[in-house]
Structure formats: structure tokens, C-alpha cells
Amino acid sequence: VYLETYGCQMNVNDTEIAWAILQKSGYARTKELDEVGNLCVLSWPRREKAEQAIWNRLRHLKALKARRQQARSPLRVGILGCMAERLKEEILHREKLVDIVAGPDAYRDLPRLLAVAESGQRAANVLLSLDETYADILPVQTSAGGTTAFVSIMRGCDNMCSYCVVPFTRGRERSRPVASILQEVRMLSEQGVKEVTLLGQNVNSFRDMSEVQFQSAAAPVLSRGFSTVYRAKPGGLRFAHLLDQVSRIDPEMRIRFTSPHPKDFPDEASVLQLIRERHNICKQLHLPAQSGSTRVLEAMRRGYTREAYLELVHHIRESIPGVSLSSDFIAGFCGETEEDHQQTVSLLREVRYNVGFLFAYSMRQKTRAYHRLQDDVPADVKKRRLEELITVFREEAARANEAMVGQSQLVLVEGPSKRSASELCGRNDGNIKVIFPDAETEDAAGREAPGRAQPGDYVLVKVTSASSQTLKGVLLSRTTLSCSAACR
């Protein structure tokens, strides 16, 4: 079997789950397309451009299938994940591009689906589940020896934002038991992984109901000025408990999480306290805004105003000094006026994010916007507004990053820089890329002989220059996460 992954970090994790299931059923994995009998494309295209790229890939594979059929070496093509669930009929019947379609809750069924396809029939399973979390399956890491890994803690989403197709393609929220998450993180620690990112569509609404004693807890409090379209659910072990337990496993392993929802950071939230106090929980938060206009936020069903969002940003910065913030923005949502757009521009300037993910709006079937709103912002206007947002974001991110020039940053080494074999690349606590020379250096604690930094090492780098996306600096020493925290 040959696996191709497109889209988000959740899809990377889903690939590892699918591969773990196939491996147990006797499948071997290859990186050579010529050797393969089954090819699975795992996709989650939330935007039109990404979806079109996958259609193009499937049409290319259709031609490859025809050539392989003539050579009497049949190739079966499957599409897995959210696109499979959303466009099953079109993929299987109208285009006739694939043999296997498996939605995000059907990976356990892959061996059967492949067996059906091998008999010459098309096979599909796109049923969504109310309880599937793959809790008993330890994902097989696709990059052996890697320094970082993603760990899925929950699936689905209940927020029902009007632009978002996730509740319809990945189903409703359900959380993986804490015990299985801790087991996976311990396994990754033993394998030498130095950074774990906890993944979910809405991680800070995590709620483990797997044990009876967990079910008496009160319903959570929302951030001040925030609301939801659903009633808060009582009971369960919450995200703060999980984050506390995960951070205790390995003091030399960094912990990140994404994506949280702003509504789940109330004033008294122990999550913010944990981030401030634990040296191995990164001082970095993804805080999706989507728009700076209260009117547009209401149309998006985000559950907050511009003012409530800004109040939360100020509260977070007071709680976690030096925190790095990232965000998502959509340009040209239904009904967005030029005034609405300028309010988003001003929000970007006021908050000054370190990292941003900005996209032009593309209407998705099944969403509330598809049924209730009009995609009435012309494509050229969306493009121009997106370009303006990107320009402003880069200007402000460059200013934020320039404030780090002259400072020492703790960097987890990931490997050689893509642009120069004489330089190494890694990321600092705020998840910003840092480039520095590959040179021999001392060990900060003096416990090891001088040597070159390797992937998985922590190093101190003095920043000498900065751009909107990258820091550059000089290597000071190798160190450890615990030693660096003790020396602050």
C-alpha cells in the first residue's frame, strides 16, 4: 500500500492510524509507486483550491490505473478522510476515479474495503460515529526517528460555525480516554520524540467520560463575553487535567496543542496557569479570530464580538508574559463589506500575531452558509482583501519578531536548513522557525564534550536578525529543556 496525505495535521495523524490498522492486517508499505497494488489518498480539503488539487491528482491516477491494467498489474485507488465522506457519490459514480472510499470514522474497515476492491468491485464506508476515537490503536509514526509527533485527543466538532464543514465530515465531538493518550505520549517519549502536539478540532473542550467517577464534574464556564449554539455539557475529565498529566511524563518533551477555541479560556482557566508554570508547555497559543468585524463574526456564528476577543487576548498576555499568538483569518466571507474588512486589518495591527493562517473564503456544501447565506464577495475583491491582510500580518509579525533580536532563544533542532547545508533549522518556544550555523558548540552544563547539534537537541541561539516568518542567529551552546528553564 502507498499512502499520500494532503491537508491538515489531523490528516497526518489519521494516516498513522490507517497505516497501523493496515499493518496489523498484513499489508506492507512502499514509497515506490511502481511497486504498489493499493494507493490511498488521505485528504481534508477545507478550501476549494486544495480540493481541486486532489481532483487533479485522482485524474492523474486514473490514467496510471489504465496503463497498469494494460500491463496486467492492476492498481486500486482509494480516497480516505473528509473529502471521501463529503463527495462519496461524485467520487465513486460520476467521475469513477476510485475503487475505495472510506470516511474518517471507517479506517478500521479498510482491510475489508480493500478485499472487496481486489475482487473487482467498488467499496465504500462513510458512516460517521458517535463514539469512534481509535483509542486502542497506537498510530505508527510515518517519519521514523522524527523529533516531533502529533497525538490526536478528540475527533469532530460541535461549534457549527456557519462556514465550516467539519461537523458534517468528521461528526460531533468525542474525546479519547486520558489513559490511552498518556500511553501514546509515553511511547513517543521512549522513542526519543522531543515535541508532541495534542490535536483536535477544538482541543480545549476535551471531555473524557470513559470512567464513572469522571461524570459528576460541573459544566465548564465559558470565556467572558462568549456563547455557544449548544448547551454546556457537565461531567468528564477536562483539558486542564489532560495537559497537566501529559506535561508530567517527560520534562525534556515540549508540549503544544491545536486548535483551541477562544470560548474555552475563561478567566479562572487553569490551562493558562499550567502554560505559565510548566517549563515544557510551550508559551504559545493558537487563537482563531476569523474576522475582526463583530457583524461578520455573528454571521459566522463564532459566539463572540470583536471586543470580547480582544479582552481575551489582553487577559492571556497578562497571564502568560511573552506568549506567542497565532490565528486564522478568512477574507471575503458572505456579506463582508469594505468596512468589515478594514476592521480585520485593524485587529491584525492591534494584536500583532507571530504566526498567521490567512485564506480567501470558499463556500462548502452542507455548511449553514451554503444553505442560508450568499457567497456575494467577488473573487477579485476576495483576492485583493486577502493580499492586504497578508501584507499587514507580515508587517506586524516582522515587528513582533524583531523584538527578539539580541535575545537568546531555546530552539529544538529539527534538521538541516532547506536553503543551506551549512545551517540548521529548528523552532523556538513560540513555534517560530530559527536558522543558525551548523557549527561545533559547547554543552551548557559542561557534561558533554563540544560537538555539533543533532536533530532532537535543544540549543541556545542568540538572535541576530528577524523577518515576518524566520529568526536568524548564532549558536551559543547545547542545553536541555530543564536546564534552560532553571537558568531563566
GROMACS .gro file of N, CA, C and O in nm, residues 217-255:
model
  156
  217ALA      N    1  -1.853   1.594   3.744
  217ALA     CA    2  -1.798   1.730   3.738
  217ALA      C    3  -1.900   1.827   3.681
  217ALA      O    4  -1.984   1.792   3.598
  218ALA      N    5  -1.891   1.952   3.724
  218ALA     CA    6  -1.983   2.056   3.675
  218ALA      C    7  -1.951   2.093   3.531
  218ALA      O    8  -1.841   2.067   3.482
  219ALA      N    9  -2.047   2.154   3.465
  219ALA     CA   10  -2.026   2.202   3.328
  219ALA      C   11  -1.922   2.313   3.330
  219ALA      O   12  -1.914   2.392   3.425
  220PRO      N   13  -1.841   2.325   3.225
  220PRO     CA   14  -1.737   2.428   3.222
  220PRO      C   15  -1.794   2.568   3.204
  220PRO      O   16  -1.906   2.586   3.156
  221VAL      N   17  -1.716   2.666   3.245
  221VAL     CA   18  -1.752   2.807   3.228
  221VAL      C   19  -1.688   2.857   3.098
  221VAL      O   20  -1.576   2.820   3.065
  222LEU      N   21  -1.761   2.940   3.024
  222LEU     CA   22  -1.706   2.996   2.901
  222LEU      C   23  -1.628   3.123   2.930
  222LEU      O   24  -1.647   3.188   3.034
  223SER      N   25  -1.539   3.160   2.838
  223SER     CA   26  -1.470   3.288   2.848
  223SER      C   27  -1.573   3.401   2.853
  223SER      O   28  -1.680   3.391   2.791
  224ARG      N   29  -1.540   3.509   2.923
  224ARG     CA   30  -1.634   3.620   2.940
  224ARG      C   31  -1.669   3.682   2.805
  224ARG      O   32  -1.581   3.714   2.725
  225GLY      N   33  -1.800   3.694   2.776
  225GLY     CA   34  -1.844   3.753   2.651
  225GLY      C   35  -1.859   3.654   2.537
  225GLY      O   36  -1.884   3.693   2.424
  226PHE      N   37  -1.848   3.522   2.568
  226PHE     CA   38  -1.857   3.419   2.465
  226PHE      C   39  -1.983   3.336   2.486
  226PHE      O   40  -2.032   3.320   2.598
  227SER      N   41  -2.035   3.279   2.376
  227SER     CA   42  -2.153   3.193   2.384
  227SER      C   43  -2.138   3.080   2.284
  227SER      O   44  -2.049   3.081   2.199
  228THR      N   45  -2.226   2.979   2.296
  228THR     CA   46  -2.225   2.866   2.202
  228THR      C   47  -2.367   2.840   2.153
  228THR      O   48  -2.464   2.886   2.212
  229VAL      N   49  -2.377   2.763   2.045
  229VAL     CA   50  -2.508   2.726   1.993
  229VAL      C   51  -2.560   2.601   2.064
  229VAL      O   52  -2.671   2.558   2.039
  230TYR      N   53  -2.477   2.542   2.151
  230TYR     CA   54  -2.519   2.422   2.224
  230TYR      C   55  -2.505   2.446   2.374
  230TYR      O   56  -2.431   2.534   2.418
  231ARG      N   57  -2.574   2.365   2.452
  231ARG     CA   58  -2.569   2.377   2.597
  231ARG      C   59  -2.440   2.310   2.649
  231ARG      O   60  -2.404   2.201   2.605
  232ALA      N   61  -2.373   2.378   2.743
  232ALA     CA   62  -2.250   2.322   2.801
  232ALA      C   63  -2.278   2.187   2.865
  232ALA      O   64  -2.380   2.169   2.933
  233LYS      N   65  -2.188   2.092   2.844
  233LYS     CA   66  -2.210   1.955   2.891
  233LYS      C   67  -2.137   1.933   3.024
  233LYS      O   68  -2.017   1.955   3.032
  234PRO      N   69  -2.207   1.885   3.125
  234PRO     CA   70  -2.141   1.856   3.254
  234PRO      C   71  -2.065   1.724   3.248
  234PRO      O   72  -2.088   1.641   3.160
  235GLY      N   73  -1.978   1.704   3.347
  235GLY     CA   74  -1.909   1.576   3.362
  235GLY      C   75  -1.784   1.564   3.279
  235GLY      O   76  -1.762   1.638   3.183
  236GLY      N   77  -1.699   1.471   3.320
  236GLY     CA   78  -1.581   1.439   3.241
  236GLY      C   79  -1.453   1.502   3.291
  236GLY      O   80  -1.455   1.607   3.357
  237LEU      N   81  -1.342   1.436   3.261
  237LEU     CA   82  -1.211   1.495   3.284
  237LEU      C   83  -1.185   1.596   3.174
  237LEU      O   84  -1.202   1.566   3.055
  238ARG      N   85  -1.140   1.715   3.212
  238ARG     CA   86  -1.127   1.824   3.116
  238ARG      C   87  -0.983   1.840   3.066
  238ARG      O   88  -0.891   1.773   3.110
  239PHE      N   89  -0.969   1.935   2.974
  239PHE     CA   90  -0.841   1.953   2.906
  239PHE      C   91  -0.729   1.990   3.003
  239PHE      O   92  -0.615   1.947   2.987
  240ALA      N   93  -0.760   2.070   3.104
  240ALA     CA   94  -0.656   2.111   3.201
  240ALA      C   95  -0.597   1.988   3.269
  240ALA      O   96  -0.475   1.980   3.291
  241HIS      N   97  -0.681   1.891   3.304
  241HIS     CA   98  -0.632   1.768   3.367
  241HIS      C   99  -0.542   1.692   3.270
  241HIS      O  100  -0.434   1.645   3.309
  242LEU      N  101  -0.585   1.679   3.145
  242LEU     CA  102  -0.504   1.608   3.045
  242LEU      C  103  -0.369   1.678   3.025
  242LEU      O  104  -0.264   1.613   3.025
  243LEU      N  105  -0.372   1.810   3.010
  243LEU     CA  106  -0.248   1.886   2.987
  243LEU      C  107  -0.153   1.869   3.105
  243LEU      O  108  -0.031   1.853   3.087
  244ASP      N  109  -0.206   1.873   3.225
  244ASP     CA  110  -0.126   1.852   3.346
  244ASP      C  111  -0.057   1.715   3.342
  244ASP      O  112   0.063   1.703   3.364
  245GLN      N  113  -0.134   1.611   3.311
  245GLN     CA  114  -0.080   1.475   3.311
  245GLN      C  115   0.023   1.454   3.200
  245GLN      O  116   0.127   1.392   3.219
  246VAL      N  117  -0.007   1.504   3.081
  246VAL     CA  118   0.085   1.489   2.967
  246VAL      C  119   0.217   1.559   2.996
  246VAL      O  120   0.325   1.506   2.967
  247SER      N  121   0.211   1.678   3.055
  247SER     CA  122   0.334   1.755   3.080
  247SER      C  123   0.423   1.691   3.185
  247SER      O  124   0.542   1.723   3.194
  248ARG      N  125   0.369   1.601   3.266
  248ARG     CA  126   0.447   1.534   3.371
  248ARG      C  127   0.524   1.412   3.319
  248ARG      O  128   0.610   1.359   3.390
  249ILE      N  129   0.492   1.364   3.200
  249ILE     CA  130   0.551   1.238   3.151
  249ILE      C  131   0.701   1.250   3.128
  249ILE      O  132   0.778   1.163   3.167
  250ASP      N  133   0.744   1.358   3.064
  250ASP     CA  134   0.885   1.372   3.028
  250ASP      C  135   0.923   1.519   3.036
  250ASP      O  136   0.877   1.599   2.953
  251PRO      N  137   1.004   1.558   3.133
  251PRO     CA  138   1.042   1.700   3.148
  251PRO      C  139   1.123   1.753   3.030
  251PRO      O  140   1.139   1.874   3.016
  252GLU      N  141   1.173   1.662   2.944
  252GLU     CA  142   1.251   1.704   2.826
  252GLU      C  143   1.168   1.701   2.698
  252GLU      O  144   1.222   1.713   2.589
  253MET      N  145   1.037   1.684   2.712
  253MET     CA  146   0.948   1.684   2.595
  253MET      C  147   0.861   1.809   2.595
  253MET      O  148   0.788   1.834   2.690
  254ARG      N  149   0.870   1.886   2.488
  254ARG     CA  150   0.783   2.002   2.474
  254ARG      C  151   0.640   1.958   2.442
  254ARG      O  152   0.618   1.865   2.366
  255ILE      N  153   0.543   2.034   2.495
  255ILE     CA  154   0.402   2.006   2.468
  255ILE      C  155   0.338   2.129   2.403
  255ILE      O  156   0.349   2.240   2.453
   0.00000   0.00000   0.00000
